[in-house]
XYZ file of N, CA and C in Angstrom:
780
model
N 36.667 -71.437 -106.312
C 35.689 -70.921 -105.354
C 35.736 -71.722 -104.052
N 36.142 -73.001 -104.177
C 36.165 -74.055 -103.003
C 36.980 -73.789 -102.040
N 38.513 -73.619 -102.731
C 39.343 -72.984 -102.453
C 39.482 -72.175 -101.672
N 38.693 -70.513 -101.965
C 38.490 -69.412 -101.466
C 37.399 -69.716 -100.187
N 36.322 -70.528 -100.142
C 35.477 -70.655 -99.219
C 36.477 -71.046 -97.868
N 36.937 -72.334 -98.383
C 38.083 -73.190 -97.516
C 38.945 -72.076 -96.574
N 39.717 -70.920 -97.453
C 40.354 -69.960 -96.827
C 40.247 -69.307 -95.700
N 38.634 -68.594 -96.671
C 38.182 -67.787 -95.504
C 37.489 -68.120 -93.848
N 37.313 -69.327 -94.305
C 36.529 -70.443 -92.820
C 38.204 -70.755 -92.123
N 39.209 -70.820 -92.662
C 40.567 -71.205 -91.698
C 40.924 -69.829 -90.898
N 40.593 -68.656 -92.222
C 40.974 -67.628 -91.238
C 39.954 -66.948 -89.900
N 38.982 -67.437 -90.254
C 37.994 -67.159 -89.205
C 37.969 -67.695 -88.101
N 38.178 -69.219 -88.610
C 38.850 -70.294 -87.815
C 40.037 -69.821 -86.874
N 41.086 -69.313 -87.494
C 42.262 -69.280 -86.527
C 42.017 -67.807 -85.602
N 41.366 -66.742 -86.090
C 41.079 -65.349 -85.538
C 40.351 -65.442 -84.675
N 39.584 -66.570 -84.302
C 38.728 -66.988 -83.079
C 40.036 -67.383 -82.299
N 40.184 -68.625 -82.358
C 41.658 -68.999 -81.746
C 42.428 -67.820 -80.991
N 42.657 -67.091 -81.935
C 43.749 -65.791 -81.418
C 43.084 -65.177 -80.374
N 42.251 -65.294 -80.919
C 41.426 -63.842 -79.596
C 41.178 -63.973 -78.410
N 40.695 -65.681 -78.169
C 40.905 -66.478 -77.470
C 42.197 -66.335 -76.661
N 42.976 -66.901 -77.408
C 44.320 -67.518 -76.874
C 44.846 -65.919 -76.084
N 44.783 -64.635 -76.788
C 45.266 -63.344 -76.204
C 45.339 -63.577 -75.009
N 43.909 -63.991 -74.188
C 44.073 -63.697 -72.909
C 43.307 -65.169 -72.124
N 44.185 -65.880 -72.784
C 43.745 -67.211 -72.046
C 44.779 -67.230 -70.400
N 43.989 -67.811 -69.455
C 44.655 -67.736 -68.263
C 44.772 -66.325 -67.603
N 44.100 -65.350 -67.770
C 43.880 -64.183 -67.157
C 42.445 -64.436 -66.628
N 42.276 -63.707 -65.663
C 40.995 -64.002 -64.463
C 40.255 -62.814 -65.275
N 39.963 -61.809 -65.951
C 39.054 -61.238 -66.811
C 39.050 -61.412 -67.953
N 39.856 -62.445 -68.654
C 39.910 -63.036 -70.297
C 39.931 -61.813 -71.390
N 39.226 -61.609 -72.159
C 39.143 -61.070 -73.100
C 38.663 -59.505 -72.657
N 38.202 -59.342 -71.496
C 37.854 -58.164 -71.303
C 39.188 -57.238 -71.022
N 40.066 -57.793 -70.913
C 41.375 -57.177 -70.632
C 41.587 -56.461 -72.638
N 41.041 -56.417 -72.881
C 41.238 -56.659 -74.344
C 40.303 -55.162 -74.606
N 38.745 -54.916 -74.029
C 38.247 -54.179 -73.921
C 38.177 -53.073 -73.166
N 39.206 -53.047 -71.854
C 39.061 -51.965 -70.832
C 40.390 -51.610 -71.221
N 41.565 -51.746 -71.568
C 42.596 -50.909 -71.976
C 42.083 -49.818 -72.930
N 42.075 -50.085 -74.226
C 41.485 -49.028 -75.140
C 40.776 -48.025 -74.339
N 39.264 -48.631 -73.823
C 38.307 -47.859 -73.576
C 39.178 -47.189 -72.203
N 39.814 -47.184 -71.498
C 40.614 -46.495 -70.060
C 41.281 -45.161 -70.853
N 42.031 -45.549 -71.794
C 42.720 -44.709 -73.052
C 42.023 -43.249 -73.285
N 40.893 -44.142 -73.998
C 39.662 -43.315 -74.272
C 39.544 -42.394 -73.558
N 39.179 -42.702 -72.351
C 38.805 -42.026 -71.055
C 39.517 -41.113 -70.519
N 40.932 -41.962 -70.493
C 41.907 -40.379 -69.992
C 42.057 -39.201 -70.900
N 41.866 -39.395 -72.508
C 42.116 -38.430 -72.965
C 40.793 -37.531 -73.753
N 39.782 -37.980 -73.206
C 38.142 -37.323 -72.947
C 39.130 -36.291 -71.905
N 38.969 -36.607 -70.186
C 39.355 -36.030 -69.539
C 40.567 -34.974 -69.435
N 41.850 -35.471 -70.136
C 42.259 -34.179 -70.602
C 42.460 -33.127 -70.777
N 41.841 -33.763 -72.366
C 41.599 -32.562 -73.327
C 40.427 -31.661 -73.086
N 39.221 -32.438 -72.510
C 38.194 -31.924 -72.510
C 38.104 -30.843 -70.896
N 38.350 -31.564 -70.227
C 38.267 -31.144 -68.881
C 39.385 -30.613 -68.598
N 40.519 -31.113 -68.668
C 41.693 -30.271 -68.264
C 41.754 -29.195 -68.904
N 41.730 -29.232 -70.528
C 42.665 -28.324 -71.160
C 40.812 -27.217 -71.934
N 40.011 -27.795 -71.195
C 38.649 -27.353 -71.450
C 38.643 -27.228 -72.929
N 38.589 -28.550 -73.777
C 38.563 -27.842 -75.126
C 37.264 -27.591 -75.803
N 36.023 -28.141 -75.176
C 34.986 -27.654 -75.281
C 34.149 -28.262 -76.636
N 32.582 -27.922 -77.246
C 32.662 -28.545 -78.151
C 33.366 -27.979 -79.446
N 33.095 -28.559 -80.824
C 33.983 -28.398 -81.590
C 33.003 -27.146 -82.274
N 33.498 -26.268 -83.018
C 33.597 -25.090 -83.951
C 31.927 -25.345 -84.297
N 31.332 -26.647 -84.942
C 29.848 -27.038 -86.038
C 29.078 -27.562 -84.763
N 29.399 -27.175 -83.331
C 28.898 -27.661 -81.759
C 28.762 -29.031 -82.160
N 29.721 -29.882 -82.665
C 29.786 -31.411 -82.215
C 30.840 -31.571 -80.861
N 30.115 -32.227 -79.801
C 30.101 -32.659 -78.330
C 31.903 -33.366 -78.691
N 32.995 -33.178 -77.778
C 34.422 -33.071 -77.877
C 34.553 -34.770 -77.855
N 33.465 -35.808 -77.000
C 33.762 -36.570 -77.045
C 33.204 -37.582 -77.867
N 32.053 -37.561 -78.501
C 32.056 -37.827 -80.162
C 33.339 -37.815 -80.962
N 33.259 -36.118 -81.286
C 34.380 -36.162 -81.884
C 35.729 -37.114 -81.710
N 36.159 -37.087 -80.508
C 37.417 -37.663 -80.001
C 36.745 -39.571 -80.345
N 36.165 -40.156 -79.710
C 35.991 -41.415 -80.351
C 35.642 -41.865 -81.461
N 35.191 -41.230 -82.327
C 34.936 -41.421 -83.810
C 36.490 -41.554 -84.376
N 37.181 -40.647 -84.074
C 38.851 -40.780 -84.443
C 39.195 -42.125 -83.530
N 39.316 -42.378 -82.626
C 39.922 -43.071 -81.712
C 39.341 -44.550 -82.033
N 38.288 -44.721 -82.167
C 37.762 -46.018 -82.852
C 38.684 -46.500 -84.150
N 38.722 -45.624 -84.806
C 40.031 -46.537 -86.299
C 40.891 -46.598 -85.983
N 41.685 -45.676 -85.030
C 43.004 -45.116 -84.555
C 43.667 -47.119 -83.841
N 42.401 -47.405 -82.959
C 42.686 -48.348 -82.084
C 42.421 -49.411 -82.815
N 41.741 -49.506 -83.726
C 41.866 -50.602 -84.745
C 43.346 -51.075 -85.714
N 43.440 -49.847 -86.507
C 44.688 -49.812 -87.173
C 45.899 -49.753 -86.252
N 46.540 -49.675 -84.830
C 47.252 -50.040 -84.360
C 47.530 -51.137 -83.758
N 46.115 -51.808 -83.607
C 46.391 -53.113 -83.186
C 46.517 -54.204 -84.049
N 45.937 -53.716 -85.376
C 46.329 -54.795 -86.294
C 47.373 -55.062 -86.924
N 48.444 -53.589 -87.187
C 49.442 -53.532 -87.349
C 50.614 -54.368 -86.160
N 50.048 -53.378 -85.269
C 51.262 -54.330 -83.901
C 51.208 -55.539 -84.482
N 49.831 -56.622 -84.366
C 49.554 -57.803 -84.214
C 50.202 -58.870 -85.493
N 49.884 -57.886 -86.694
C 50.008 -58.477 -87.951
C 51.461 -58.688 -88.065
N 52.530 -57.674 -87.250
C 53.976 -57.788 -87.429
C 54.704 -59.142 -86.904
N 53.814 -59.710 -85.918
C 54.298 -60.554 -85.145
C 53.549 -61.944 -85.607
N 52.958 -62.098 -86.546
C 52.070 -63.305 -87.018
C 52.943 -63.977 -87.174
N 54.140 -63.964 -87.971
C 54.984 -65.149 -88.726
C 55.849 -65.774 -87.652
N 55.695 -64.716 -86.600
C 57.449 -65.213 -85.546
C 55.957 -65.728 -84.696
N 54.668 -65.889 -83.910
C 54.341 -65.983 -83.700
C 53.445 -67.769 -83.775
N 53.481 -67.480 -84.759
C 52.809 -69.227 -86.393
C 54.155 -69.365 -86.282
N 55.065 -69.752 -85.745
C 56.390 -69.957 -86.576
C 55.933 -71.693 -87.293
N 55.238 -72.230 -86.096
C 55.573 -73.601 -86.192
C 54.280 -74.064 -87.087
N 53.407 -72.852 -88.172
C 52.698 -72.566 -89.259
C 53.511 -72.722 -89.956
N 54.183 -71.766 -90.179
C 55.388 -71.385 -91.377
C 56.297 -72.337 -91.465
N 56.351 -73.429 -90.768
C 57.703 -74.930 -91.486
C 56.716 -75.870 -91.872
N 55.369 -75.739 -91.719
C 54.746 -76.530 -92.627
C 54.357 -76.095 -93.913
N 55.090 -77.169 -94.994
C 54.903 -76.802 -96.523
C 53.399 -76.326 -97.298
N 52.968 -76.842 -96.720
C 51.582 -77.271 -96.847
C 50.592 -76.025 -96.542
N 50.951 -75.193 -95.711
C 50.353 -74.447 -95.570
C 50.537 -73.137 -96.464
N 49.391 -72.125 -96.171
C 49.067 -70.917 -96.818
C 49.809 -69.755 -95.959
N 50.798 -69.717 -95.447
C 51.324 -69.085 -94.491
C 51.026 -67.157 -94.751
N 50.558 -66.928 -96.206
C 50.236 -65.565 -95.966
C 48.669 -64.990 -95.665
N 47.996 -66.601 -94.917
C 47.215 -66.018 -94.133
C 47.574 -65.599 -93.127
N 48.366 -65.524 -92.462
C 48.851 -65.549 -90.919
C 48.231 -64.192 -90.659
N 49.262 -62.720 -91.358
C 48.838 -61.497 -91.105
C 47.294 -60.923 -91.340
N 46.736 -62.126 -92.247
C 45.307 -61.614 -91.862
C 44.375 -62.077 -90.975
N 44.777 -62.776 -90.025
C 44.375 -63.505 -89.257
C 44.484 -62.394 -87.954
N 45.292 -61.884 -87.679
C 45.600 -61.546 -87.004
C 44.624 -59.955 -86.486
N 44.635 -59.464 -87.985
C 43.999 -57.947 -89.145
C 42.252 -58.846 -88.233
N 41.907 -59.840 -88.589
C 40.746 -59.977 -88.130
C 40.533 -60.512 -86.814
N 41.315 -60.966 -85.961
C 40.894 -60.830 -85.009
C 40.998 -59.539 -84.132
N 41.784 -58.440 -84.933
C 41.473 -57.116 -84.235
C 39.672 -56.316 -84.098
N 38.893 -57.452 -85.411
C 37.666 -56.791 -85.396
C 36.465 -56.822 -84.840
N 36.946 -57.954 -83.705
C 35.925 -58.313 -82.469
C 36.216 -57.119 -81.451
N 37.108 -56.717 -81.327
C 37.530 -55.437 -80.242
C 36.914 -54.406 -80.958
N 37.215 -54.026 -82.403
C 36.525 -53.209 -82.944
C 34.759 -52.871 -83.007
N 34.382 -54.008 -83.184
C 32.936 -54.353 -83.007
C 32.518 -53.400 -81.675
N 33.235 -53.783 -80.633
C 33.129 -53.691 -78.806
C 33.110 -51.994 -79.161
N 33.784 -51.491 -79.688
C 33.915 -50.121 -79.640
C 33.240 -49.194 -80.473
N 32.733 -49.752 -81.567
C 31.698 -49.468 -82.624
C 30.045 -49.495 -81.660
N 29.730 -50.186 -80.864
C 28.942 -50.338 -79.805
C 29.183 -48.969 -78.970
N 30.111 -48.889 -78.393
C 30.382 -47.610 -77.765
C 30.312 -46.245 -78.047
N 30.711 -46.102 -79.229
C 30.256 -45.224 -80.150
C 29.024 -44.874 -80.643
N 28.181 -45.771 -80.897
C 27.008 -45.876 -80.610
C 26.055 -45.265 -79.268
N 26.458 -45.986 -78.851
C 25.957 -45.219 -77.356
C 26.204 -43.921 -77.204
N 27.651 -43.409 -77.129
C 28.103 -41.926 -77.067
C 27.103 -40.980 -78.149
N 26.657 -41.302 -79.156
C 26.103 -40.581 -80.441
C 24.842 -40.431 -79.640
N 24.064 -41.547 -79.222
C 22.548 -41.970 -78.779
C 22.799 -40.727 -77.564
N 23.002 -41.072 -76.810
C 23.449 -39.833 -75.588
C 23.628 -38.875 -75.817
N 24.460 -38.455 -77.106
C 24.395 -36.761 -76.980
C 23.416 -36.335 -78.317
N 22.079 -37.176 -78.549
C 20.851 -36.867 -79.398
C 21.412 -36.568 -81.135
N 22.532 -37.495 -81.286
C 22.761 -37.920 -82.755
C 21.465 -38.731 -83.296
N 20.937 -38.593 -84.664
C 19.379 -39.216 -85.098
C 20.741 -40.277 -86.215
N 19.867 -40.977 -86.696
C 20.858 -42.036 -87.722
C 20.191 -41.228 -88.717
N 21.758 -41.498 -89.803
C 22.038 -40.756 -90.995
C 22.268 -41.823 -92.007
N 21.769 -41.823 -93.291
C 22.239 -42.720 -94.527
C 23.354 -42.942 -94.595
N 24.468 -41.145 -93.997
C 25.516 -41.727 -94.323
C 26.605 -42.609 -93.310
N 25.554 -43.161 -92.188
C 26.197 -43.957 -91.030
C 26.848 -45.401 -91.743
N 26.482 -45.626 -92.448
C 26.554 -47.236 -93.315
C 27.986 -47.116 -93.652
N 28.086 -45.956 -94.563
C 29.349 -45.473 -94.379
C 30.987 -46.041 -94.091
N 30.571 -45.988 -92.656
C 31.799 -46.603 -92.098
C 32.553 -48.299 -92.370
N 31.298 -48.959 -93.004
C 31.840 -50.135 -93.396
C 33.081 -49.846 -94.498
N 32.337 -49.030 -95.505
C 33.857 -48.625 -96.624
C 34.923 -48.286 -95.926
N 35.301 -47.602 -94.997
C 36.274 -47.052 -94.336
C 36.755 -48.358 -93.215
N 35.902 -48.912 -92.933
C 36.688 -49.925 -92.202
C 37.162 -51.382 -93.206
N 36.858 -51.437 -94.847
C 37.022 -51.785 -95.637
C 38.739 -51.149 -95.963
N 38.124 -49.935 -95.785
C 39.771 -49.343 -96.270
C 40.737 -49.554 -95.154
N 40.476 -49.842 -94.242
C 40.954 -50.165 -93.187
C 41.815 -51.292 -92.837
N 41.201 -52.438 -93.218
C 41.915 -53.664 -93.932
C 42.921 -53.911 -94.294
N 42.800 -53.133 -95.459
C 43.235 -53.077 -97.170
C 44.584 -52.490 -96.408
N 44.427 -51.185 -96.027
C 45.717 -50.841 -95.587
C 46.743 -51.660 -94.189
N 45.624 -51.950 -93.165
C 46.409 -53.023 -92.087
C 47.306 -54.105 -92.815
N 46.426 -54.800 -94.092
C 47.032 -55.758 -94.441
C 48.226 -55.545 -95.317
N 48.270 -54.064 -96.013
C 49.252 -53.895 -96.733
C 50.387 -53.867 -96.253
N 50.243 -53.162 -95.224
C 51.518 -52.560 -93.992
C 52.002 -53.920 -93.393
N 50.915 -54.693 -92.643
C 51.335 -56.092 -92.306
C 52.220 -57.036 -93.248
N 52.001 -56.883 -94.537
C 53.139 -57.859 -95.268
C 54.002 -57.566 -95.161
N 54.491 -56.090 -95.275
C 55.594 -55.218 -95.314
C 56.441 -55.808 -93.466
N 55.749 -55.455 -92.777
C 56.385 -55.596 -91.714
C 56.528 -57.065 -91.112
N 55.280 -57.663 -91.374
C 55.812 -59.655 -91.277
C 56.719 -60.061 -91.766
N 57.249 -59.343 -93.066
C 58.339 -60.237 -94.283
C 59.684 -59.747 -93.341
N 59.678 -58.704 -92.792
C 60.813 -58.025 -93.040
C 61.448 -58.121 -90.796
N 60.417 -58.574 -90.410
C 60.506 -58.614 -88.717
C 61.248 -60.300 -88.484
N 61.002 -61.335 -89.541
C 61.900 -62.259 -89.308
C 62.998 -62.602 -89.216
N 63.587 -61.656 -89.868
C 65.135 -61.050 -90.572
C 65.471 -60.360 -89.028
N 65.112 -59.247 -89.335
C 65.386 -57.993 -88.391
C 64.269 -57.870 -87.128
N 64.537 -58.288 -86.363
C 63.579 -58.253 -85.048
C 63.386 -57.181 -84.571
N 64.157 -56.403 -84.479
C 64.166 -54.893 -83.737
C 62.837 -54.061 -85.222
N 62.049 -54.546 -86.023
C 61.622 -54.032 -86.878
C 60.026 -54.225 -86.001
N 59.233 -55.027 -85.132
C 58.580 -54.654 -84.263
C 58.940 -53.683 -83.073
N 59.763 -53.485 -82.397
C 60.338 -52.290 -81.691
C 59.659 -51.007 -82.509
N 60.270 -50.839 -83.674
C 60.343 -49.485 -84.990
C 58.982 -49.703 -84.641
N 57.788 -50.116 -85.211
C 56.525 -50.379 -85.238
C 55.674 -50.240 -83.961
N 56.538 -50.604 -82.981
C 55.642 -49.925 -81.673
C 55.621 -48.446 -81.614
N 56.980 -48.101 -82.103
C 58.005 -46.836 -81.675
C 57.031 -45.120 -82.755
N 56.697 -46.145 -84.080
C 56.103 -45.190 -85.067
C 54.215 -44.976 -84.658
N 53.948 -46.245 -84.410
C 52.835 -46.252 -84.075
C 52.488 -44.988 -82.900
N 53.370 -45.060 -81.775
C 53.270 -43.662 -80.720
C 53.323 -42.360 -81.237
N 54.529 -42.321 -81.963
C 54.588 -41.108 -82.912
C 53.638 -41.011 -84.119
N 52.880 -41.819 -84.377
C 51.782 -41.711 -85.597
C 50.444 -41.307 -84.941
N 50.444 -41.264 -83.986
C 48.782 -41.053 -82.814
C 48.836 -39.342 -83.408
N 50.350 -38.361 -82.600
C 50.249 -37.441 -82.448
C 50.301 -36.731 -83.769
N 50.592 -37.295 -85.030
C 50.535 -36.507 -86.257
C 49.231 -36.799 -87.060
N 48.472 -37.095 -86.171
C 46.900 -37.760 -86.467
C 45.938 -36.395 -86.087
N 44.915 -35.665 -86.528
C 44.251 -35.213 -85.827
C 43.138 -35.590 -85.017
N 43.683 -36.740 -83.741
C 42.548 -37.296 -83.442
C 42.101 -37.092 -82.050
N 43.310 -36.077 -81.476
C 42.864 -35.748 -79.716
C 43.084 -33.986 -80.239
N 43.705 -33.590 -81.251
C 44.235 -32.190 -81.307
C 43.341 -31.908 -82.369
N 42.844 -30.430 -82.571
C 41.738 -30.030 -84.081
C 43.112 -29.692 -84.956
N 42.086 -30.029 -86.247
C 43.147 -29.725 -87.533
C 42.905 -28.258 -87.724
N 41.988 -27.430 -87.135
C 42.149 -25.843 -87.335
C 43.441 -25.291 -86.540
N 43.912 -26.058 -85.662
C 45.378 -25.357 -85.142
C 46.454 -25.468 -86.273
N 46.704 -26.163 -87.112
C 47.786 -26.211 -88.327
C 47.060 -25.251 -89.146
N 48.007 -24.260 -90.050
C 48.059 -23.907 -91.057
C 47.308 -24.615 -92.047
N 46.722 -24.177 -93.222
C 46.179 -25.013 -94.257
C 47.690 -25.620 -94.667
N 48.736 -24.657 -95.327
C 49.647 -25.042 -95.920
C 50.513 -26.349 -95.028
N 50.565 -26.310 -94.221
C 51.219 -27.161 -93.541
C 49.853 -28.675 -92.792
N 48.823 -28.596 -93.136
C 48.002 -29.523 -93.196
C 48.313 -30.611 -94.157
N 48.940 -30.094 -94.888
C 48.344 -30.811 -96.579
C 49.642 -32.054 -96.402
N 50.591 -31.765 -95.671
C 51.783 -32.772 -94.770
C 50.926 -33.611 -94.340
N 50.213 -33.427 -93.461
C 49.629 -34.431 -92.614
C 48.863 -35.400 -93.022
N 47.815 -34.428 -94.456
C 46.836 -35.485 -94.876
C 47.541 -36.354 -95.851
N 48.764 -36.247 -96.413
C 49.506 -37.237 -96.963
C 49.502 -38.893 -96.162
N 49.198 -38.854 -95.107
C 49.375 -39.649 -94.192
C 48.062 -40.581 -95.020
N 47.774 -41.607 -94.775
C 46.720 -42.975 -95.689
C 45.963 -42.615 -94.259
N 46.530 -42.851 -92.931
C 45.470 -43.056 -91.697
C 44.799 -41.779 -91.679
N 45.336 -40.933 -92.307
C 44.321 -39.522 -91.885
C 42.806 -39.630 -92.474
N 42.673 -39.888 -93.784
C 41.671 -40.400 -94.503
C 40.766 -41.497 -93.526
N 41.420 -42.162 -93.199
C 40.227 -43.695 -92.307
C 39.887 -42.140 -91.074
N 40.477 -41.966 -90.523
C 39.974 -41.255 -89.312
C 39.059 -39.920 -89.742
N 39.006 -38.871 -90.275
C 38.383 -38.444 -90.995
C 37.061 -38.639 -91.864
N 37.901 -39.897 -92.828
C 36.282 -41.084 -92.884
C 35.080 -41.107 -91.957
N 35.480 -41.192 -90.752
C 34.619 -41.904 -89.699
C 34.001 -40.883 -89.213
N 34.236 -39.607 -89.100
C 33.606 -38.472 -88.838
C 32.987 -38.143 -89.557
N 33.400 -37.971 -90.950
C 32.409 -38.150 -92.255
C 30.956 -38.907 -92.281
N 31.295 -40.134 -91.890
C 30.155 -40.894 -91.743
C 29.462 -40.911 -90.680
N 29.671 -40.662 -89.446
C 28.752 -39.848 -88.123
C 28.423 -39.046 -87.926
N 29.591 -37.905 -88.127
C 29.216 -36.963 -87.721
C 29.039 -35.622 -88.548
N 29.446 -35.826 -89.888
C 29.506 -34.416 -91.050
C 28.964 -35.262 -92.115
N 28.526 -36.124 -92.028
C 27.512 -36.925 -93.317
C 28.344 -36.655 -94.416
N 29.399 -37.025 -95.011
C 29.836 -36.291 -96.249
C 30.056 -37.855 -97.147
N 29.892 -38.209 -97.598
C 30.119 -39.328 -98.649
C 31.418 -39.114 -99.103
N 32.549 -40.290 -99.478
C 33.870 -40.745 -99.357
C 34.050 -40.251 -101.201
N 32.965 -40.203 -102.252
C 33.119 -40.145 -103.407
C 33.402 -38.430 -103.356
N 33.376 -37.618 -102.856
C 33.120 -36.006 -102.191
C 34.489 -35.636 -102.406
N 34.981 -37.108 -101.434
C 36.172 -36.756 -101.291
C 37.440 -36.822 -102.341
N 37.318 -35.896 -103.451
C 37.899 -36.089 -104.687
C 39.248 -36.019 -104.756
N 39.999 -35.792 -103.961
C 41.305 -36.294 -104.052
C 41.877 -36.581 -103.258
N 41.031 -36.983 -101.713
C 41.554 -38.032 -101.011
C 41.242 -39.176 -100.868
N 40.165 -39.186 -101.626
C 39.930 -40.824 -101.878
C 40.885 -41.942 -103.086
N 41.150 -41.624 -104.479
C 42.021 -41.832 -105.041
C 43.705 -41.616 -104.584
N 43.860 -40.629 -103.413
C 44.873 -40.646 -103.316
C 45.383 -41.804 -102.692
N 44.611 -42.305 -101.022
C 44.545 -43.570 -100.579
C 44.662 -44.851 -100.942
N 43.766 -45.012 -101.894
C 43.524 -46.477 -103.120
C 45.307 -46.308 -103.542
N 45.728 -44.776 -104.167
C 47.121 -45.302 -104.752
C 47.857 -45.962 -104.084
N 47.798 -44.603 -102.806
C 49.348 -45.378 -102.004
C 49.048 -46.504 -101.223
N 48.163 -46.784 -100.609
C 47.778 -48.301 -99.887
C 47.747 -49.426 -101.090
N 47.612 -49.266 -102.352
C 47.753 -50.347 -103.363
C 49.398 -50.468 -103.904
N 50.034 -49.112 -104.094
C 51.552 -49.860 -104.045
C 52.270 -50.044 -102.919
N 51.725 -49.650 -101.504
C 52.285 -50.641 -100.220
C 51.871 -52.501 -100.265
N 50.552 -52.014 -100.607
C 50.315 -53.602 -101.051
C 51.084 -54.505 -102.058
N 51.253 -53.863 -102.863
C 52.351 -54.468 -104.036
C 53.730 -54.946 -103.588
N 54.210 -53.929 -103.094
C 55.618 -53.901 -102.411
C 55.684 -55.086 -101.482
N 54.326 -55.087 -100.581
C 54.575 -55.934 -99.082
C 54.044 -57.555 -99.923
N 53.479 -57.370 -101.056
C 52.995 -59.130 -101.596
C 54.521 -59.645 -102.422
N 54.716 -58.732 -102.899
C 56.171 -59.081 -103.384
C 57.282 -59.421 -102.531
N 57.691 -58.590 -101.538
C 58.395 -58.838 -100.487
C 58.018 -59.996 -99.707
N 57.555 -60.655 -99.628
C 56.522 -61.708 -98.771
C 56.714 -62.756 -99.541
N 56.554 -63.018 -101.254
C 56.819 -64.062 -101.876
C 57.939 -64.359 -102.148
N 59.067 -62.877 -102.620
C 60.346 -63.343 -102.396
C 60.656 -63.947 -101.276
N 60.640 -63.148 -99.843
C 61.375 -63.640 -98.640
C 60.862 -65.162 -97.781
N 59.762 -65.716 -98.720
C 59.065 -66.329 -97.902
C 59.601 -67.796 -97.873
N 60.343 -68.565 -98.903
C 60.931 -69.565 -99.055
C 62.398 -69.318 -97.806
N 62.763 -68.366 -97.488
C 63.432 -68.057 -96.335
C 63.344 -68.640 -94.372
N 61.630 -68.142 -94.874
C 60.839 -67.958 -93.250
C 61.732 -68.679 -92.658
N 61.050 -70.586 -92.807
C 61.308 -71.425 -92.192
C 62.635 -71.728 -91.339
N 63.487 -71.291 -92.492
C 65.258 -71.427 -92.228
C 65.210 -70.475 -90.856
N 64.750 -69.362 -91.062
C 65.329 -68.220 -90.150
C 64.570 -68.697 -88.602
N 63.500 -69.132 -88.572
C 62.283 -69.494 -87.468
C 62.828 -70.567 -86.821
């Protein structure tokens, strides 16, 4: 238990550090951290909404609810991924000390994405309050989903920390999928434009579930247990990515140092 206390105070410890360090020596610090996303946000409110007039959605939920409720996990789970890929080449001079726990690194990283998250969970907030959302039981909600959220950043992160020391061009791939993973998301486009049959592709995806989640819990109140076979489906495949990426990580890890 000492142990585990010890852990979790280093990683909290170092995820301050990081968040810090992101934008140390920039004349707006950390806010550089907060106005990208939210600019993001913004252009593609404007858009979709205004350009391409998409109006509110089908159950009259307001386009830009909708659109940040997706966009809130969306910007979580890409930054922790980016971030988590680059922990080990990053800690290198972590990883040649014996002594250390070096497969905290990628969660270190997984949590300092959740101070930005916080910033935008606030925002969201506001957007709901503004367009006369009342709080719902099932708002609480979103902690499970940003629970699942984790679970999967961190799974993916072993996978891609173990394997980016070796092969460098394997953050490149990870920027490269991440762009192409936005648009097979339904999170600026409605899922009533796909076919049912050709939906059922998409929701294979683990991120479709977190994003979905989050609408669930704001905005369609639906409880995650409802969700009878996309909730078990998630737990599977994010638990044997996890398997794969803890294994891969303990084999390759007596390696790191040499390669760093």
């Amino acid at each position: 238990m000492k142990n585990f206390t010890r852990t979790c105070k280093l990683i909290i410890d170092l995820s301050r550090s990081d968040f810090k360090a992101r934008y140390a020596g920039s004349f707006l610090g950390v806010v550089w951290g907060l106005v990208n996303p939210l600019m993001t946000l913004c252009v593609y409110w404007f858009v979709f909404e205004v350009g391409f007039r998409s109006g509110p959605r089908p159950d009259g939920t307001a386009f830009i609810v909708w659109l940040t409720c997706g966009m809130v996990i969306w910007f979580f789970l890409s930054e922790s991924v980016s971030n988590s890929t680059n922990s080990l080449i990053e800690y290198s001079y972590l990883v040649k000390k014996i002594s250390f726990n070096i497969i905290v690194l990628p969660v270190v990283k997984i949590v300092s994405s959740l101070y930005n998250h916080v910033f935008f969970l606030l925002v969201l907030l506001v957007i709901l309050l503004t367009h006369d959302y009342s709080p719902h039981i099932t708002n609480v909600q979103f902690l499970y989903y940003l629970l699942c959220g984790i679970y999967l950043s961190t799974s993916v992160g072993l996978v891609t920390s173990s394997l980016v020391v070796f092969i460098r061009d394997i953050a490149q791939i990870v920027g490269l999928v991440i762009q192409i993973g936005f648009w097979l998301i339904p999170i600026v486009w409605s899922p009533e434009i796909i076919k049912e049959e050709y939906m059922i592709l998409f929701k294979l995806n683990p991120v479709y579930y977190l994003v979905e989640g989050y609408r669930d819990s704001f905005i369609d109140h639906i409880w995650f247990w409802d969700r009878t076979v996309q909730t078990p489906y998630f737990w599977l495949v994010t638990t044997v990515i996890f398997i794969v990426g803890l294994t891969m990580f303990k084999k390759l890890r007596p390696h790191f140092a040499d390669v760093l």
